[in-house]
């Protein structure tokens, strides 16, 4: 049997409440320097590169806030890679300079990456990173 791996992680879809829908869209536009590809009152697609969308945000009236307790299972965070430490720092400075600044909740040198962590208006955690070993082949 031939085994195949995907070429990329294509996108993530975030479900939010009606109350947070607009704030979530603006946060993700700012965070990723993204553009809206398509938007309706319940679903918005955002892109920042060649993919038709990387993040989608969906809201329905019956969506409720997720539990804040960290012991719940599920996705812990999404990570986005920048090409250089300079690019990561420039985006950090841009987000900090916004009228409503977006600031990291944690910065860390993991070893393989230098990372800044953020939280969106729903509390989802996002890692913005530079991969120090970019281009090394998979073992
Ligand atoms: Fe991570």
PDB file of C-alpha atoms and ligand atoms in Angstrom:
ATOM      1  CA  UNK A   1       0.000   0.000   0.000  1.00  0.00           C
ATOM      2  CA  UNK A   2       1.242   3.455  -0.901  1.00  0.00           C
ATOM      3  CA  UNK A   3       1.019   5.947   1.927  1.00  0.00           C
ATOM      4  CA  UNK A   4       0.336   9.599   1.197  1.00  0.00           C
ATOM      5  CA  UNK A   5       0.634  12.653   3.376  1.00  0.00           C
ATOM      6  CA  UNK A   6      -1.202  15.877   2.589  1.00  0.00           C
ATOM      7  CA  UNK A   7       0.779  18.756   1.119  1.00  0.00           C
ATOM      8  CA  UNK A   8      -0.511  21.317   3.590  1.00  0.00           C
ATOM      9  CA  UNK A   9      -2.907  22.042   6.385  1.00  0.00           C
ATOM     10  CA  UNK A  10      -5.471  23.906   4.292  1.00  0.00           C
ATOM     11  CA  UNK A  11      -7.658  25.814   6.702  1.00  0.00           C
ATOM     12  CA  UNK A  12      -9.360  25.976  10.057  1.00  0.00           C
ATOM     13  CA  UNK A  13     -12.979  26.864  10.735  1.00  0.00           C
ATOM     14  CA  UNK A  14     -13.766  28.623  13.986  1.00  0.00           C
ATOM     15  CA  UNK A  15     -17.305  28.576  15.354  1.00  0.00           C
ATOM     16  CA  UNK A  16     -18.237  31.621  17.364  1.00  0.00           C
ATOM     17  CA  UNK A  17     -21.242  33.236  18.960  1.00  0.00           C
ATOM     18  CA  UNK A  18     -23.352  35.881  17.241  1.00  0.00           C
ATOM     19  CA  UNK A  19     -22.105  38.389  19.816  1.00  0.00           C
ATOM     20  CA  UNK A  20     -18.437  37.759  18.971  1.00  0.00           C
ATOM     21  CA  UNK A  21     -18.775  37.293  15.190  1.00  0.00           C
ATOM     22  CA  UNK A  22     -17.624  40.779  14.134  1.00  0.00           C
ATOM     23  CA  UNK A  23     -14.858  40.925  16.740  1.00  0.00           C
ATOM     24  CA  UNK A  24     -13.569  37.510  15.681  1.00  0.00           C
ATOM     25  CA  UNK A  25     -13.452  38.535  12.021  1.00  0.00           C
ATOM     26  CA  UNK A  26     -11.572  41.749  12.778  1.00  0.00           C
ATOM     27  CA  UNK A  27      -9.142  39.998  15.126  1.00  0.00           C
ATOM     28  CA  UNK A  28      -8.209  37.381  12.537  1.00  0.00           C
ATOM     29  CA  UNK A  29      -7.897  40.007   9.787  1.00  0.00           C
ATOM     30  CA  UNK A  30      -5.486  41.944  11.993  1.00  0.00           C
ATOM     31  CA  UNK A  31      -3.606  38.930  13.300  1.00  0.00           C
ATOM     32  CA  UNK A  32      -2.867  37.413   9.914  1.00  0.00           C
ATOM     33  CA  UNK A  33      -2.924  40.530   7.747  1.00  0.00           C
ATOM     34  CA  UNK A  34      -5.754  38.725   5.976  1.00  0.00           C
ATOM     35  CA  UNK A  35      -8.425  39.768   3.508  1.00  0.00           C
ATOM     36  CA  UNK A  36     -12.067  38.761   3.369  1.00  0.00           C
ATOM     37  CA  UNK A  37     -12.686  36.482   0.406  1.00  0.00           C
ATOM     38  CA  UNK A  38     -16.376  35.915   1.008  1.00  0.00           C
ATOM     39  CA  UNK A  39     -18.679  37.014   3.783  1.00  0.00           C
ATOM     40  CA  UNK A  40     -22.256  36.360   4.761  1.00  0.00           C
ATOM     41  CA  UNK A  41     -24.056  37.063   8.044  1.00  0.00           C
ATOM     42  CA  UNK A  42     -23.118  33.575   9.234  1.00  0.00           C
ATOM     43  CA  UNK A  43     -19.844  32.668   7.496  1.00  0.00           C
ATOM     44  CA  UNK A  44     -16.689  34.584   6.570  1.00  0.00           C
ATOM     45  CA  UNK A  45     -13.667  33.280   4.682  1.00  0.00           C
ATOM     46  CA  UNK A  46     -10.254  34.893   5.167  1.00  0.00           C
ATOM     47  CA  UNK A  47      -7.115  34.454   3.133  1.00  0.00           C
ATOM     48  CA  UNK A  48      -3.546  35.705   3.309  1.00  0.00           C
ATOM     49  CA  UNK A  49      -1.805  33.650   0.638  1.00  0.00           C
ATOM     50  CA  UNK A  50      -2.550  31.503  -2.415  1.00  0.00           C
ATOM     51  CA  UNK A  51      -5.101  29.306  -0.627  1.00  0.00           C
ATOM     52  CA  UNK A  52      -8.714  30.349  -1.250  1.00  0.00           C
ATOM     53  CA  UNK A  53      -9.163  30.560   2.504  1.00  0.00           C
ATOM     54  CA  UNK A  54      -7.071  29.736   5.543  1.00  0.00           C
ATOM     55  CA  UNK A  55      -9.507  30.712   8.267  1.00  0.00           C
ATOM     56  CA  UNK A  56     -13.279  30.622   8.195  1.00  0.00           C
ATOM     57  CA  UNK A  57     -15.441  31.996  10.961  1.00  0.00           C
ATOM     58  CA  UNK A  58     -18.976  30.737  11.341  1.00  0.00           C
ATOM     59  CA  UNK A  59     -21.673  31.869  13.707  1.00  0.00           C
ATOM     60  CA  UNK A  60     -25.093  30.518  14.443  1.00  0.00           C
ATOM     61  CA  UNK A  61     -27.589  31.878  16.968  1.00  0.00           C
ATOM     62  CA  UNK A  62     -27.481  28.672  19.003  1.00  0.00           C
ATOM     63  CA  UNK A  63     -23.704  28.741  19.513  1.00  0.00           C
ATOM     64  CA  UNK A  64     -22.735  29.243  23.147  1.00  0.00           C
ATOM     65  CA  UNK A  65     -19.423  30.189  24.743  1.00  0.00           C
ATOM     66  CA  UNK A  66     -17.097  27.256  25.185  1.00  0.00           C
ATOM     67  CA  UNK A  67     -16.016  26.354  28.713  1.00  0.00           C
ATOM     68  CA  UNK A  68     -13.013  28.402  29.824  1.00  0.00           C
ATOM     69  CA  UNK A  69     -11.541  25.655  31.976  1.00  0.00           C
ATOM     70  CA  UNK A  70      -8.263  24.440  30.447  1.00  0.00           C
ATOM     71  CA  UNK A  71      -8.857  20.793  31.323  1.00  0.00           C
ATOM     72  CA  UNK A  72     -11.422  20.323  28.550  1.00  0.00           C
ATOM     73  CA  UNK A  73     -10.145  18.257  25.638  1.00  0.00           C
ATOM     74  CA  UNK A  74      -9.960  19.659  22.139  1.00  0.00           C
ATOM     75  CA  UNK A  75      -7.722  21.813  20.005  1.00  0.00           C
ATOM     76  CA  UNK A  76      -5.175  23.670  22.120  1.00  0.00           C
ATOM     77  CA  UNK A  77      -3.855  26.160  19.568  1.00  0.00           C
ATOM     78  CA  UNK A  78      -3.230  26.958  15.929  1.00  0.00           C
ATOM     79  CA  UNK A  79       0.285  27.925  14.842  1.00  0.00           C
ATOM     80  CA  UNK A  80       1.367  30.156  11.970  1.00  0.00           C
ATOM     81  CA  UNK A  81       4.927  30.367  10.688  1.00  0.00           C
ATOM     82  CA  UNK A  82       6.721  33.545   9.678  1.00  0.00           C
ATOM     83  CA  UNK A  83       9.718  33.418   7.352  1.00  0.00           C
ATOM     84  CA  UNK A  84      12.067  35.396   9.601  1.00  0.00           C
ATOM     85  CA  UNK A  85      12.342  36.712  13.130  1.00  0.00           C
ATOM     86  CA  UNK A  86      12.202  40.209  11.638  1.00  0.00           C
ATOM     87  CA  UNK A  87       8.845  39.463   9.990  1.00  0.00           C
ATOM     88  CA  UNK A  88       7.484  38.058  13.254  1.00  0.00           C
ATOM     89  CA  UNK A  89       8.701  41.127  15.138  1.00  0.00           C
ATOM     90  CA  UNK A  90       7.220  43.475  12.542  1.00  0.00           C
ATOM     91  CA  UNK A  91       3.816  41.817  12.883  1.00  0.00           C
ATOM     92  CA  UNK A  92       4.137  41.964  16.688  1.00  0.00           C
ATOM     93  CA  UNK A  93       4.829  45.714  16.448  1.00  0.00           C
ATOM     94  CA  UNK A  94       1.924  46.221  14.040  1.00  0.00           C
ATOM     95  CA  UNK A  95      -0.534  44.384  16.289  1.00  0.00           C
ATOM     96  CA  UNK A  96       0.707  46.330  19.311  1.00  0.00           C
ATOM     97  CA  UNK A  97       0.216  49.643  17.481  1.00  0.00           C
ATOM     98  CA  UNK A  98      -3.456  49.079  16.644  1.00  0.00           C
ATOM     99  CA  UNK A  99      -6.017  51.400  18.287  1.00  0.00           C
ATOM    100  CA  UNK A 100      -7.143  48.302  20.197  1.00  0.00           C
ATOM    101  CA  UNK A 101      -3.726  46.659  20.656  1.00  0.00           C
ATOM    102  CA  UNK A 102      -3.421  42.922  20.234  1.00  0.00           C
ATOM    103  CA  UNK A 103      -0.727  41.734  22.618  1.00  0.00           C
ATOM    104  CA  UNK A 104       0.828  38.329  23.158  1.00  0.00           C
ATOM    105  CA  UNK A 105      -0.123  36.356  26.238  1.00  0.00           C
ATOM    106  CA  UNK A 106       3.191  34.479  26.216  1.00  0.00           C
ATOM    107  CA  UNK A 107       6.498  34.570  24.406  1.00  0.00           C
ATOM    108  CA  UNK A 108       8.880  31.640  24.447  1.00  0.00           C
ATOM    109  CA  UNK A 109      11.971  30.187  22.856  1.00  0.00           C
ATOM    110  CA  UNK A 110      10.928  26.562  22.370  1.00  0.00           C
ATOM    111  CA  UNK A 111      14.276  25.604  20.862  1.00  0.00           C
ATOM    112  CA  UNK A 112      13.001  24.650  17.401  1.00  0.00           C
ATOM    113  CA  UNK A 113      10.870  27.793  17.287  1.00  0.00           C
ATOM    114  CA  UNK A 114      10.665  31.281  18.692  1.00  0.00           C
ATOM    115  CA  UNK A 115       7.000  31.853  19.416  1.00  0.00           C
ATOM    116  CA  UNK A 116       4.483  34.460  20.457  1.00  0.00           C
ATOM    117  CA  UNK A 117       1.097  33.268  21.702  1.00  0.00           C
ATOM    118  CA  UNK A 118      -2.138  35.233  21.416  1.00  0.00           C
ATOM    119  CA  UNK A 119      -5.792  34.668  22.273  1.00  0.00           C
ATOM    120  CA  UNK A 120      -8.673  35.626  20.008  1.00  0.00           C
ATOM    121  CA  UNK A 121     -11.915  37.151  21.371  1.00  0.00           C
ATOM    122  CA  UNK A 122     -13.289  33.643  21.977  1.00  0.00           C
ATOM    123  CA  UNK A 123     -10.206  32.586  23.917  1.00  0.00           C
ATOM    124  CA  UNK A 124      -8.718  30.377  21.201  1.00  0.00           C
ATOM    125  CA  UNK A 125      -4.936  30.278  21.483  1.00  0.00           C
ATOM    126  CA  UNK A 126      -2.740  31.096  18.489  1.00  0.00           C
ATOM    127  CA  UNK A 127       0.998  30.649  18.128  1.00  0.00           C
ATOM    128  CA  UNK A 128       2.957  32.913  15.783  1.00  0.00           C
ATOM    129  CA  UNK A 129       6.357  31.371  15.243  1.00  0.00           C
ATOM    130  CA  UNK A 130       9.641  31.328  13.417  1.00  0.00           C
ATOM    131  CA  UNK A 131      10.924  27.848  12.630  1.00  0.00           C
ATOM    132  CA  UNK A 132      14.675  27.850  13.294  1.00  0.00           C
ATOM    133  CA  UNK A 133      15.199  24.636  11.331  1.00  0.00           C
ATOM    134  CA  UNK A 134      13.025  25.489   8.350  1.00  0.00           C
ATOM    135  CA  UNK A 135      13.679  23.349   5.315  1.00  0.00           C
ATOM    136  CA  UNK A 136      15.109  20.372   7.171  1.00  0.00           C
ATOM    137  CA  UNK A 137      13.723  17.186   5.694  1.00  0.00           C
ATOM    138  CA  UNK A 138      11.378  14.938   7.585  1.00  0.00           C
ATOM    139  CA  UNK A 139      12.871  11.798   9.110  1.00  0.00           C
TER     140      UNK A 139
HETATM  141 FE1  LIG B   1       2.671  24.974  18.940  1.00  0.00          FE
END
